[in-house]
Amino acid sequence: MDGVLSVLYQFGTNAAFLLLSAIGLIVILGMMNIINLAHGELMMIGAYVASSLYHSGVPFAACVVVSFFAVALVGVALERVLIRRFYGRELQALVVTWGVSLILAQGALLAFGPFLASIPIPFGSGTVGTFSFSWYWIALIVLALLLVAGLWFLYYRTAFGLRARATMQEREMAQALGVKTGRVYMLTFALGSGLAGLAGALMAPTTTIAPYMGQQYVAPAFITVVTGGSANVIAGALGSTGFLSLAETPFTIWFGTFIGIVAMLLASLVLIRLLPKGLSEWIQRRWLS
Amino acid sequence: MNETVLSIAGLTAGYGSGDILQGASLEVRRGDVVGVLGRNGVGKTTLMRTVMGLTPSSAGSITHNGADVTGLDAEERAVRGFGYVPQGRMVFPHMSVEDNLRIGALERGRNWRRLEDMYQRFPRLRERRRQRAGTLSGGEQEMLVIARALVGDPDILLLDEPSEGVQPNIVKDIGALINELNQTGITVLLVEQNVELMQAAARVGYVMEKGRITQALSEADMHDGERLRHVLSL
């Protein structure tokens, strides 16, 4: 019993880590086809905002919310000044966002030094028999699922979602139906950035808050997004985090974290080889049409 | 005589080097179905894209209900009542049929009741409302894009070769549909190279050659199938 719980917990935390790492990227890459290499630095900014506020006495939950809006604003600025000049030019956008990532990380180092005060993990820990767990990670698992549900609602049940999906699929046709596609792109980039900031704030208590902290999330985030594919980003996000952590979890438990990550990478390689358009295309074909 | 809904004067446009549209001029009056007949490659699609605002014009003007709209982008023209049915259909393939229709109404007053009107007119679309648009047949997609334009209650409907890639019996249906729509007062600008559809649907017309409008076709001309076919063979 304790063993089962422990495996489930490990699976849940692995999946939540991937989902939170990827969620901002999923929105930006999946909806706009912009390969945002500054994704990790947007998460870093979220963590910085959260840490600064937390240590000036703001409750942690409020820090997380403020991080979302603060980084969304950073996203608006980036989109208006830089990103919008590179729509439809994926490689150039990639180089530009890489440049942004270097500037942000180095800028943080210059402005705030090599470390920022860490945030203690909230809620403490619990035990069931011999199995012990962190309540905060349970909260992160729940929050990750709520965020995906929220995204689903936004994209499939609101006017913004209708505009965004139409813009993504046939931009010119959306324009010809009166959709202000430039605005849709700006808001989408802001949303993706805000979600990266939110995730960075949520992850902040679990890690060292430093200028290059974003790096650790970028690779898992890209693997998650590529494995998920863009046919249906919500189904892709859930499918690929489930699949990848299913591959990772047993190896982590038997052989440790490093081998777990290797297993996850191998699993994603095999999956992309078999389903080049990602899991979501397959899910859509099988169950959603 | 009815008022002019759309007036195009000396319209010039193209992509990069060389203009495809070289000073085209025409007029569409309220309640009319005006056809532009021309062979492949004379600039019919560029004409429609430029009228819609998707291809920028380099000279000339487009006037809608007396207001110059040449400087407006496609979004603003759509909101003013330009209903666009592009060549090659351009449905939103991963969206349901219903969502394709909803987006047509969204920026034009969100009159969701018009969805029901469309389902009554096109029962096939009601049957398939939950299906993804990309999985429909060519004829059904053509119905969907026409319905998507109509659901926004357009002031003028721009139809770019609706006959392209659909079966001959459906071409007949499209002709009948345009007539029916016209009975309800909708103004239509139609570009085509299908003489049968042109004759079935358009009351008056123009001939387009090499980016220019070269002749106007009266009602009597439109009945003269030989003459229309001759225009296409030039």
XYZ file of N, CA and C in Angstrom, chain A residues 53-286:
702
model
N 8.774 39.722 -3.370
C 7.544 40.086 -2.656
C 7.443 39.312 -1.341
N 7.750 38.015 -1.408
C 7.612 37.164 -0.222
C 8.447 37.712 0.934
N 9.676 38.137 0.592
C 10.549 38.613 1.649
C 10.271 40.051 2.044
N 9.317 40.713 1.360
C 8.860 41.997 1.910
C 7.496 41.811 2.573
N 7.135 40.558 2.855
C 5.989 40.304 3.728
C 4.679 39.949 3.038
N 4.706 39.805 1.720
C 3.469 39.467 1.018
C 3.224 37.955 1.158
N 1.967 37.533 1.403
C 1.686 36.093 1.495
C 2.041 35.382 0.175
N 2.501 34.133 0.290
C 3.015 33.432 -0.887
C 1.977 33.333 -2.009
N 0.715 33.032 -1.657
C -0.322 32.888 -2.691
C -0.454 34.176 -3.507
N -0.393 35.317 -2.822
C -0.495 36.595 -3.532
C 0.727 36.812 -4.415
N 1.911 36.381 -3.938
C 3.130 36.507 -4.741
C 2.966 35.786 -6.083
N 2.360 34.593 -6.018
C 2.192 33.787 -7.223
C 1.290 34.511 -8.230
N 0.208 35.068 -7.713
C -0.734 35.772 -8.594
C -0.067 36.994 -9.226
N 0.666 37.763 -8.392
C 1.339 38.950 -8.925
C 2.375 38.539 -9.975
N 3.077 37.427 -9.738
C 4.066 36.958 -10.711
C 3.429 36.728 -12.069
N 2.228 36.142 -12.063
C 1.539 35.905 -13.331
C 1.373 37.219 -14.092
N 0.822 38.231 -13.421
C 0.535 39.481 -14.128
C 1.819 40.237 -14.496
N 2.802 40.203 -13.588
C 4.050 40.914 -13.869
C 4.729 40.329 -15.107
N 4.817 39.014 -15.178
C 5.506 38.400 -16.314
C 4.645 38.497 -17.581
N 3.317 38.507 -17.425
C 2.459 38.736 -18.592
C 2.759 40.108 -19.198
N 2.981 41.104 -18.334
C 3.324 42.440 -18.835
C 4.677 42.429 -19.548
N 5.635 41.700 -18.976
C 6.922 41.542 -19.662
C 6.678 40.950 -21.046
N 5.763 39.969 -21.104
C 5.416 39.334 -22.375
C 4.831 40.330 -23.364
N 3.936 41.198 -22.907
C 3.349 42.212 -23.788
C 4.458 43.091 -24.368
N 5.362 43.532 -23.506
C 6.449 44.399 -23.965
C 7.315 43.679 -25.000
N 7.683 42.439 -24.700
C 8.509 41.670 -25.638
C 7.802 41.513 -26.986
N 6.507 41.200 -26.912
C 5.755 40.951 -28.143
C 5.669 42.221 -28.991
N 5.329 43.338 -28.339
C 5.163 44.587 -29.089
C 6.485 45.054 -29.704
N 7.577 44.925 -28.937
C 8.845 45.478 -29.389
C 9.561 44.532 -30.360
N 9.542 43.228 -30.047
C 10.377 42.292 -30.807
C 9.608 41.207 -31.558
N 8.897 40.399 -30.792
C 8.381 39.134 -31.332
C 7.490 39.348 -32.550
N 6.648 40.408 -32.534
C 5.686 40.556 -33.624
C 6.358 40.810 -34.970
N 7.622 41.188 -34.949
C 8.339 41.359 -36.219
C 8.771 40.033 -36.812
N 8.590 38.953 -36.070
C 9.142 37.664 -36.510
C 8.086 36.576 -36.692
N 6.804 36.953 -36.796
C 5.782 35.937 -37.029
C 5.996 35.299 -38.392
N 5.898 33.984 -38.427
C 6.089 33.276 -39.682
C 7.555 33.081 -40.034
N 8.456 33.561 -39.189
C 9.896 33.356 -39.443
C 10.483 32.640 -38.228
N 10.217 31.343 -38.152
C 10.478 30.587 -36.923
C 11.948 30.630 -36.501
N 12.842 30.464 -37.477
C 14.261 30.396 -37.110
C 14.754 31.722 -36.561
N 14.317 32.814 -37.203
C 14.739 34.121 -36.710
C 14.162 34.390 -35.322
N 12.921 33.962 -35.126
C 12.304 34.143 -33.810
C 13.083 33.367 -32.754
N 13.539 32.195 -33.137
C 14.313 31.363 -32.206
C 15.592 32.094 -31.776
N 16.293 32.677 -32.742
C 17.538 33.378 -32.423
C 17.245 34.602 -31.548
N 16.178 35.320 -31.906
C 15.835 36.516 -31.136
C 15.491 36.159 -29.696
N 14.684 35.115 -29.515
C 14.303 34.771 -28.139
C 15.506 34.218 -27.365
N 16.422 33.589 -28.076
C 17.658 33.144 -27.406
C 18.433 34.357 -26.892
N 18.523 35.386 -27.747
C 19.187 36.620 -27.333
C 18.507 37.227 -26.114
N 17.171 37.248 -26.149
C 16.422 37.784 -25.012
C 16.748 36.989 -23.753
N 16.839 35.667 -23.906
C 17.103 34.834 -22.734
C 18.468 35.162 -22.124
N 19.481 35.367 -22.986
C 20.821 35.709 -22.474
C 20.792 37.047 -21.742
N 20.108 38.014 -22.353
C 20.057 39.348 -21.745
C 19.347 39.295 -20.392
N 18.246 38.557 -20.341
C 17.491 38.497 -19.083
C 18.294 37.805 -17.978
N 18.928 36.672 -18.320
C 19.662 35.936 -17.287
C 20.861 36.749 -16.813
N 21.608 37.309 -17.765
C 22.783 38.104 -17.403
C 22.366 39.368 -16.667
N 21.254 39.963 -17.130
C 20.728 41.166 -16.478
C 20.371 40.885 -15.029
N 19.746 39.728 -14.786
C 19.380 39.358 -13.411
C 20.625 39.183 -12.557
N 21.652 38.595 -13.163
C 22.906 38.396 -12.430
C 23.511 39.745 -12.033
N 23.539 40.683 -13.009
C 24.101 42.008 -12.735
C 23.279 42.764 -11.703
N 21.978 42.674 -11.822
C 21.118 43.489 -10.969
C 20.957 42.910 -9.569
N 20.892 41.581 -9.461
C 20.551 40.995 -8.161
C 21.622 40.072 -7.595
N 22.732 39.899 -8.337
C 23.768 38.998 -7.826
C 23.445 37.538 -8.112
N 24.312 36.629 -7.650
C 24.186 35.214 -8.046
C 23.018 34.469 -7.395
N 22.485 34.929 -6.281
C 21.368 34.225 -5.642
C 20.344 35.207 -5.126
N 19.128 34.724 -5.013
C 18.102 35.487 -4.326
C 17.651 34.645 -3.134
N 17.172 35.316 -2.082
C 16.731 34.566 -0.897
C 15.671 33.548 -1.307
N 15.800 32.320 -0.809
C 14.857 31.277 -1.206
C 13.559 31.415 -0.423
N 12.563 30.686 -0.917
C 11.249 30.703 -0.263
C 11.076 29.333 0.393
N 10.743 29.283 1.693
C 10.544 27.966 2.329
C 9.322 27.260 1.742
N 9.401 25.937 1.653
C 8.271 25.177 1.104
C 7.075 25.282 2.045
N 5.940 25.741 1.542
C 4.765 25.878 2.406
C 4.160 24.524 2.771
N 3.305 24.518 3.718
C 2.401 23.407 4.099
C 3.065 22.242 4.829
N 4.391 22.115 4.833
C 4.993 20.988 5.556
C 4.769 19.649 4.868
N 4.939 18.554 5.650
C 4.828 17.245 5.018
C 3.860 16.358 5.785
N 3.442 15.288 5.126
C 2.528 14.339 5.760
C 3.060 12.930 5.614
N 2.503 11.973 6.359
C 2.922 10.582 6.220
C 1.710 9.665 6.214
N 1.825 8.601 5.418
C 0.856 7.510 5.471
C 1.687 6.252 5.662
N 1.625 5.633 6.821
C 2.493 4.491 7.103
C 3.950 4.916 6.989
N 4.669 4.210 6.125
C 6.086 4.556 5.945
C 6.286 5.568 4.834
N 5.179 5.883 4.128
C 5.283 6.796 2.989
C 5.137 8.239 3.453
N 6.117 9.068 3.143
C 5.986 10.473 3.514
C 6.017 11.339 2.268
N 5.295 12.430 2.344
C 5.153 13.274 1.150
C 5.068 14.738 1.561
N 5.247 15.624 0.556
C 5.140 17.060 0.796
C 3.758 17.530 0.359
N 3.063 18.169 1.248
C 1.741 18.698 0.882
C 1.851 19.702 -0.248
N 2.974 20.417 -0.296
C 3.115 21.427 -1.350
C 3.113 20.778 -2.734
N 3.805 19.624 -2.845
C 3.795 18.951 -4.148
C 2.408 18.429 -4.506
N 1.655 18.002 -3.502
C 0.263 17.600 -3.771
C -0.501 18.805 -4.326
N -0.265 19.978 -3.694
C -0.931 21.192 -4.165
C -0.509 21.510 -5.605
N 0.786 21.304 -5.910
C 1.256 21.597 -7.274
C 0.598 20.668 -8.299
N 0.422 19.392 -7.912
C -0.244 18.453 -8.823
C -1.659 18.937 -9.122
N -2.372 19.319 -8.060
C -3.748 19.791 -8.235
C -3.775 21.071 -9.069
N -2.864 21.995 -8.744
C -2.824 23.271 -9.463
C -2.505 23.065 -10.948
N -1.579 22.155 -11.236
C -1.221 21.899 -12.633
C -2.456 21.436 -13.400
N -3.232 20.534 -12.773
C -4.444 20.051 -13.430
C -5.468 21.173 -13.585
N -5.581 22.026 -12.551
C -6.527 23.145 -12.633
C -6.125 24.119 -13.750
N -4.813 24.339 -13.885
C -4.354 25.245 -14.942
C -4.724 24.703 -16.320
N -4.546 23.396 -16.509
C -4.916 22.808 -17.802
C -6.422 22.930 -18.023
N -7.200 22.668 -16.967
C -8.652 22.810 -17.084
C -9.011 24.259 -17.421
N -8.318 25.185 -16.787
C -8.563 26.603 -17.065
C -8.237 26.956 -18.505
N -7.121 26.438 -18.998
C -6.748 26.687 -20.397
C -7.794 26.111 -21.337
N -8.237 24.890 -21.023
C -9.269 24.265 -21.859
C -10.495 25.165 -21.900
N -10.917 25.637 -20.741
C -12.097 26.500 -20.683
C -11.877 27.761 -21.525
N -10.710 28.365 -21.353
C -10.406 29.601 -22.078
C -10.451 29.368 -23.585
N -9.860 28.280 -24.057
C -9.757 28.075 -25.493
C -11.013 27.495 -26.133
N -11.818 26.757 -25.350
C -12.976 26.112 -25.963
C -14.319 26.687 -25.531
N -14.316 27.598 -24.581
C -15.607 28.085 -24.104
C -15.711 29.611 -24.069
N -14.713 30.329 -24.572
C -14.812 31.782 -24.535
C -14.597 32.366 -25.931
N -15.010 33.627 -26.094
C -14.830 34.303 -27.382
C -13.344 34.448 -27.701
N -12.540 34.715 -26.673
C -11.103 34.823 -26.928
C -10.564 33.513 -27.504
N -11.018 32.396 -26.933
C -10.544 31.098 -27.392
C -10.928 30.836 -28.840
N -12.155 31.220 -29.197
C -12.613 31.042 -30.574
C -11.727 31.858 -31.522
N -11.482 33.098 -31.146
C -10.619 33.954 -31.979
C -9.211 33.369 -32.074
N -8.699 32.893 -30.944
C -7.323 32.398 -30.923
C -7.188 31.145 -31.778
N -8.147 30.221 -31.671
C -8.044 29.001 -32.468
C -8.171 29.312 -33.947
N -9.088 30.224 -34.291
C -9.258 30.580 -35.703
C -7.987 31.234 -36.238
N -7.395 32.126 -35.452
C -6.183 32.821 -35.875
C -5.041 31.838 -36.093
N -4.955 30.860 -35.185
C -3.878 29.892 -35.282
C -4.041 29.039 -36.537
N -5.271 28.687 -36.882
C -5.472 27.744 -37.985
C -5.443 28.396 -39.356
N -6.010 29.593 -39.499
C -6.042 30.282 -40.796
C -6.046 31.770 -40.506
N -4.873 32.345 -40.359
C -4.829 33.730 -39.907
C -5.581 34.688 -40.850
N -5.327 34.562 -42.144
C -5.960 35.500 -43.080
C -7.475 35.384 -43.046
N -7.952 34.150 -42.969
C -9.400 33.972 -42.954
C -9.993 34.571 -41.691
N -9.283 34.421 -40.571
C -9.765 35.019 -39.331
C -9.853 36.540 -39.483
N -8.823 37.135 -40.109
C -8.858 38.583 -40.360
C -10.057 38.962 -41.208
N -10.287 38.155 -42.255
C -11.383 38.459 -43.177
C -12.746 38.283 -42.517
N -12.774 37.692 -41.315
C -14.029 37.597 -40.566
C -14.063 38.630 -39.445
N -13.079 39.527 -39.436
C -13.108 40.636 -38.489
C -12.307 40.436 -37.218
N -11.568 39.329 -37.123
C -10.785 39.080 -35.906
C -9.511 39.931 -35.942
N -9.262 40.662 -34.865
C -8.045 41.474 -34.787
C -6.897 40.546 -34.406
N -6.272 39.959 -35.410
C -5.321 38.871 -35.147
C -4.054 39.379 -34.459
N -3.675 40.621 -34.721
C -2.503 41.169 -34.037
C -2.715 41.189 -32.535
N -3.937 41.542 -32.136
C -4.277 41.591 -30.721
C -4.300 40.184 -30.125
N -4.824 39.238 -30.911
C -4.849 37.844 -30.440
C -3.431 37.349 -30.166
N -2.514 37.661 -31.085
C -1.130 37.231 -30.888
C -0.524 37.868 -29.640
N -0.794 39.158 -29.463
C -0.234 39.844 -28.301
C -0.750 39.214 -27.002
N -2.049 38.981 -26.955
C -2.635 38.417 -25.735
C -2.167 36.984 -25.505
N -1.992 36.241 -26.595
C -1.525 34.866 -26.454
C -0.105 34.841 -25.902
N 0.739 35.724 -26.424
C 2.116 35.770 -25.921
C 2.126 36.210 -24.452
N 1.254 37.158 -24.129
C 1.158 37.609 -22.737
C 0.700 36.468 -21.844
N -0.280 35.715 -22.301
C -0.787 34.594 -21.507
C 0.300 33.547 -21.292
N 0.993 33.192 -22.377
C 2.059 32.194 -22.266
C 3.156 32.672 -21.326
N 3.513 33.948 -21.432
C 4.538 34.505 -20.552
C 4.059 34.503 -19.108
N 2.821 34.945 -18.919
C 2.257 34.982 -17.568
C 2.250 33.601 -16.932
N 1.879 32.591 -17.729
C 1.861 31.224 -17.195
C 3.270 30.752 -16.849
N 4.262 31.152 -17.650
C 5.648 30.816 -17.326
C 6.034 31.474 -15.998
N 5.644 32.725 -15.828
C 5.948 33.436 -14.583
C 5.272 32.781 -13.385
N 4.013 32.413 -13.583
C 3.259 31.736 -12.524
C 3.943 30.423 -12.139
N 4.331 29.657 -13.161
C 4.994 28.374 -12.897
C 6.324 28.607 -12.182
N 7.049 29.645 -12.611
C 8.323 29.954 -11.962
C 8.123 30.282 -10.486
N 7.063 31.039 -10.196
C 6.774 31.383 -8.805
C 6.398 30.132 -8.015
N 5.606 29.262 -8.633
C 5.184 28.037 -7.945
C 6.365 27.103 -7.682
N 7.321 27.079 -8.621
C 8.480 26.206 -8.473
C 9.514 26.795 -7.510
N 9.427 28.115 -7.312
C 10.471 28.801 -6.550
C 10.800 28.139 -5.205
N 9.783 27.720 -4.423
C 10.122 27.111 -3.128
C 10.852 25.774 -3.261
N 10.808 25.156 -4.435
C 11.403 23.822 -4.577
C 12.828 23.861 -5.098
N 13.365 25.067 -5.335
C 14.666 25.125 -6.002
C 15.465 26.337 -5.541
N 16.680 26.453 -6.058
C 17.508 27.616 -5.771
C 17.116 28.743 -6.720
N 16.899 29.927 -6.195
C 16.474 31.035 -7.041
C 17.712 31.793 -7.519
N 18.046 31.582 -8.785
C 19.290 32.128 -9.322
C 19.065 32.534 -10.780
N 19.953 33.379 -11.341
C 19.727 33.898 -12.700
C 19.543 32.806 -13.759
N 20.250 31.692 -13.631
C 20.178 30.655 -14.659
C 19.266 29.499 -14.274
N 18.426 29.720 -13.275
C 17.530 28.649 -12.827
C 16.587 28.167 -13.926
N 16.304 29.064 -14.885
C 15.364 28.701 -15.947
C 15.804 27.516 -16.781
N 17.131 27.363 -16.885
C 17.694 26.303 -17.731
C 17.120 24.922 -17.408
N 16.967 24.653 -16.103
C 16.541 23.306 -15.715
C 15.138 22.970 -16.210
N 14.340 24.004 -16.534
C 12.966 23.740 -16.971
C 12.827 23.694 -18.489
N 13.776 24.313 -19.184
C 13.583 24.504 -20.622
C 13.591 23.176 -21.383
N 14.578 22.330 -21.106
C 14.646 21.064 -21.846
C 13.410 20.198 -21.603
N 13.032 19.951 -20.321
C 11.805 19.171 -20.110
C 10.585 19.823 -20.765
N 10.551 21.172 -20.729
C 9.397 21.865 -21.310
C 9.311 21.590 -22.816
N 10.453 21.708 -23.518
C 10.430 21.484 -24.963
C 10.095 20.034 -25.290
N 10.647 19.108 -24.506
C 10.355 17.691 -24.760
C 8.852 17.434 -24.600
N 8.282 18.024 -23.557
C 6.849 17.848 -23.327
C 6.031 18.387 -24.492
N 6.393 19.584 -24.962
C 5.613 20.208 -26.029
C 5.758 19.429 -27.338
N 6.983 19.015 -27.657
C 7.204 18.303 -28.919
C 6.519 16.936 -28.886
N 6.597 16.272 -27.744
C 5.923 14.977 -27.629
C 4.414 15.138 -27.751
N 3.899 16.232 -27.232
C 2.455 16.473 -27.297
C 1.982 16.851 -28.681
N 2.769 17.619 -29.427
C 2.368 18.058 -30.759
C 1.356 19.186 -30.687
N 0.989 19.720 -31.867
C 0.167 20.929 -31.849
C -1.237 20.728 -32.399
N -1.635 19.494 -32.713
C -2.982 19.304 -33.262
C -4.039 19.730 -32.242
N -3.797 19.418 -30.985
C -4.708 19.826 -29.924
C -3.840 20.013 -28.690
N -3.501 21.257 -28.382
C -2.456 21.484 -27.387
C -2.852 21.019 -25.988
N -4.131 21.073 -25.673
C -4.564 20.664 -24.335
C -4.415 19.141 -24.186
N -4.968 18.423 -25.176
C -4.827 16.963 -25.147
C -3.342 16.592 -25.190
N -2.577 17.344 -25.968
C -1.146 17.082 -26.079
C -0.445 17.266 -24.745
N -0.787 18.320 -24.027
C -0.134 18.594 -22.748
C -0.401 17.469 -21.757
N -1.673 17.079 -21.650
C -2.012 16.019 -20.699
C -1.417 14.690 -21.137
N -1.559 14.384 -22.419
C -1.069 13.115 -22.939
C 0.434 12.993 -22.757
N 1.162 14.035 -23.129
C 2.614 13.881 -23.099
C 3.164 13.916 -21.668
N 2.584 14.719 -20.781
C 3.101 14.667 -19.405
C 2.799 13.311 -18.783
N 1.604 12.785 -19.048
C 1.266 11.460 -18.531
C 2.224 10.411 -19.058
N 2.425 10.436 -20.381
C 3.275 9.437 -21.017
C 4.721 9.547 -20.522
N 5.250 10.762 -20.513
C 6.660 10.930 -20.149
C 6.920 10.564 -18.690
N 6.010 10.941 -17.807
C 6.297 10.613 -16.412
C 6.037 9.129 -16.151
N 5.189 8.517 -16.970
C 5.029 7.066 -16.888
C 6.344 6.369 -17.232
N 7.047 6.925 -18.234
C 8.334 6.339 -18.605
C 9.403 6.646 -17.558
N 9.315 7.842 -16.991
C 10.379 8.295 -16.095
C 10.288 7.657 -14.704
N 9.066 7.584 -14.185
C 8.882 7.236 -12.779
C 9.534 5.910 -12.344
N 9.257 4.782 -13.033
C 9.872 3.532 -12.542
C 11.391 3.591 -12.538
N 11.983 4.222 -13.538
C 13.447 4.283 -13.608
C 14.010 5.185 -12.512
N 13.273 6.258 -12.195
C 13.708 7.115 -11.097
C 13.718 6.328 -9.795
N 12.657 5.552 -9.603
C 12.542 4.809 -8.350
C 13.635 3.740 -8.249
N 13.895 3.007 -9.361
C 14.880 1.921 -9.297
C 16.319 2.417 -9.381
N 16.552 3.407 -10.279
C 17.953 3.743 -10.574
C 18.328 5.194 -10.267
N 17.372 5.983 -9.796
C 17.702 7.369 -9.469
C 17.272 8.359 -10.547
N 17.384 9.648 -10.215
C 16.855 10.715 -11.056
C 17.487 10.749 -12.435
N 18.814 10.569 -12.491
C 19.505 10.713 -13.765
C 19.007 9.692 -14.787
N 18.970 8.418 -14.368
C 18.496 7.372 -15.265
C 17.018 7.603 -15.616
N 16.264 8.139 -14.666
C 14.863 8.461 -14.926
C 14.732 9.436 -16.082
N 15.587 10.464 -16.092
C 15.528 11.462 -17.166
C 15.964 10.848 -18.489
N 16.986 9.991 -18.438
C 17.422 9.306 -19.660
C 16.268 8.481 -20.235
N 15.563 7.773 -19.347
C 14.430 6.955 -19.795
C 13.365 7.824 -20.436
N 13.124 8.983 -19.840
C 12.112 9.887 -20.378
C 12.508 10.374 -21.771
N 13.792 10.727 -21.931
C 14.268 11.196 -23.234
C 14.130 10.102 -24.285
N 14.535 8.880 -23.916
C 14.432 7.769 -24.860
C 12.970 7.531 -25.249
N 12.090 7.580 -24.252
C 10.667 7.360 -24.530
C 10.146 8.407 -25.502
N 10.573 9.669 -25.317
C 10.073 10.710 -26.209
C 10.653 10.541 -27.617
N 11.913 10.087 -27.700
C 12.514 9.827 -29.019
C 11.723 8.764 -29.777
N 11.432 7.672 -29.074
C 10.695 6.574 -29.712
C 9.311 7.062 -30.140
N 8.657 7.818 -29.260
C 7.309 8.275 -29.580
C 7.303 9.194 -30.795
N 8.261 10.125 -30.857
C 8.304 11.056 -31.980
C 8.628 10.315 -33.275
N 9.443 9.250 -33.157
C 9.758 8.449 -34.333
C 8.487 7.768 -34.862
N 7.664 7.277 -33.933
C 6.453 6.555 -34.338
C 5.302 7.500 -34.685
N 5.178 8.604 -33.951
C 4.100 9.574 -34.190
C 4.736 10.949 -34.393
N 5.213 11.227 -35.611
C 5.966 12.472 -35.814
C 5.152 13.733 -35.503
N 3.819 13.658 -35.589
C 3.029 14.847 -35.297
C 2.669 14.948 -33.819
N 3.211 14.036 -33.018
C 2.986 14.125 -31.584
C 1.772 13.340 -31.124
N 1.677 13.200 -29.811
C 0.602 12.415 -29.227
C -0.772 12.998 -29.512
N -0.871 14.329 -29.539
C -2.207 14.924 -29.609
C -2.894 14.618 -30.931
N -2.085 14.507 -32.003
C -2.687 14.188 -33.297
C -3.307 12.802 -33.225
N -2.589 11.888 -32.577
C -3.063 10.516 -32.420
C -4.297 10.460 -31.518
N -4.245 11.212 -30.429
C -5.399 11.252 -29.516
C -6.614 11.798 -30.245
N -6.378 12.859 -31.020
C -7.482 13.490 -31.738
C -8.090 12.523 -32.745
N -7.220 11.819 -33.482
C -7.684 10.879 -34.495
C -8.474 9.743 -33.846
N -7.987 9.278 -32.698
C -8.608 8.108 -32.082
C -9.875 8.404 -31.324
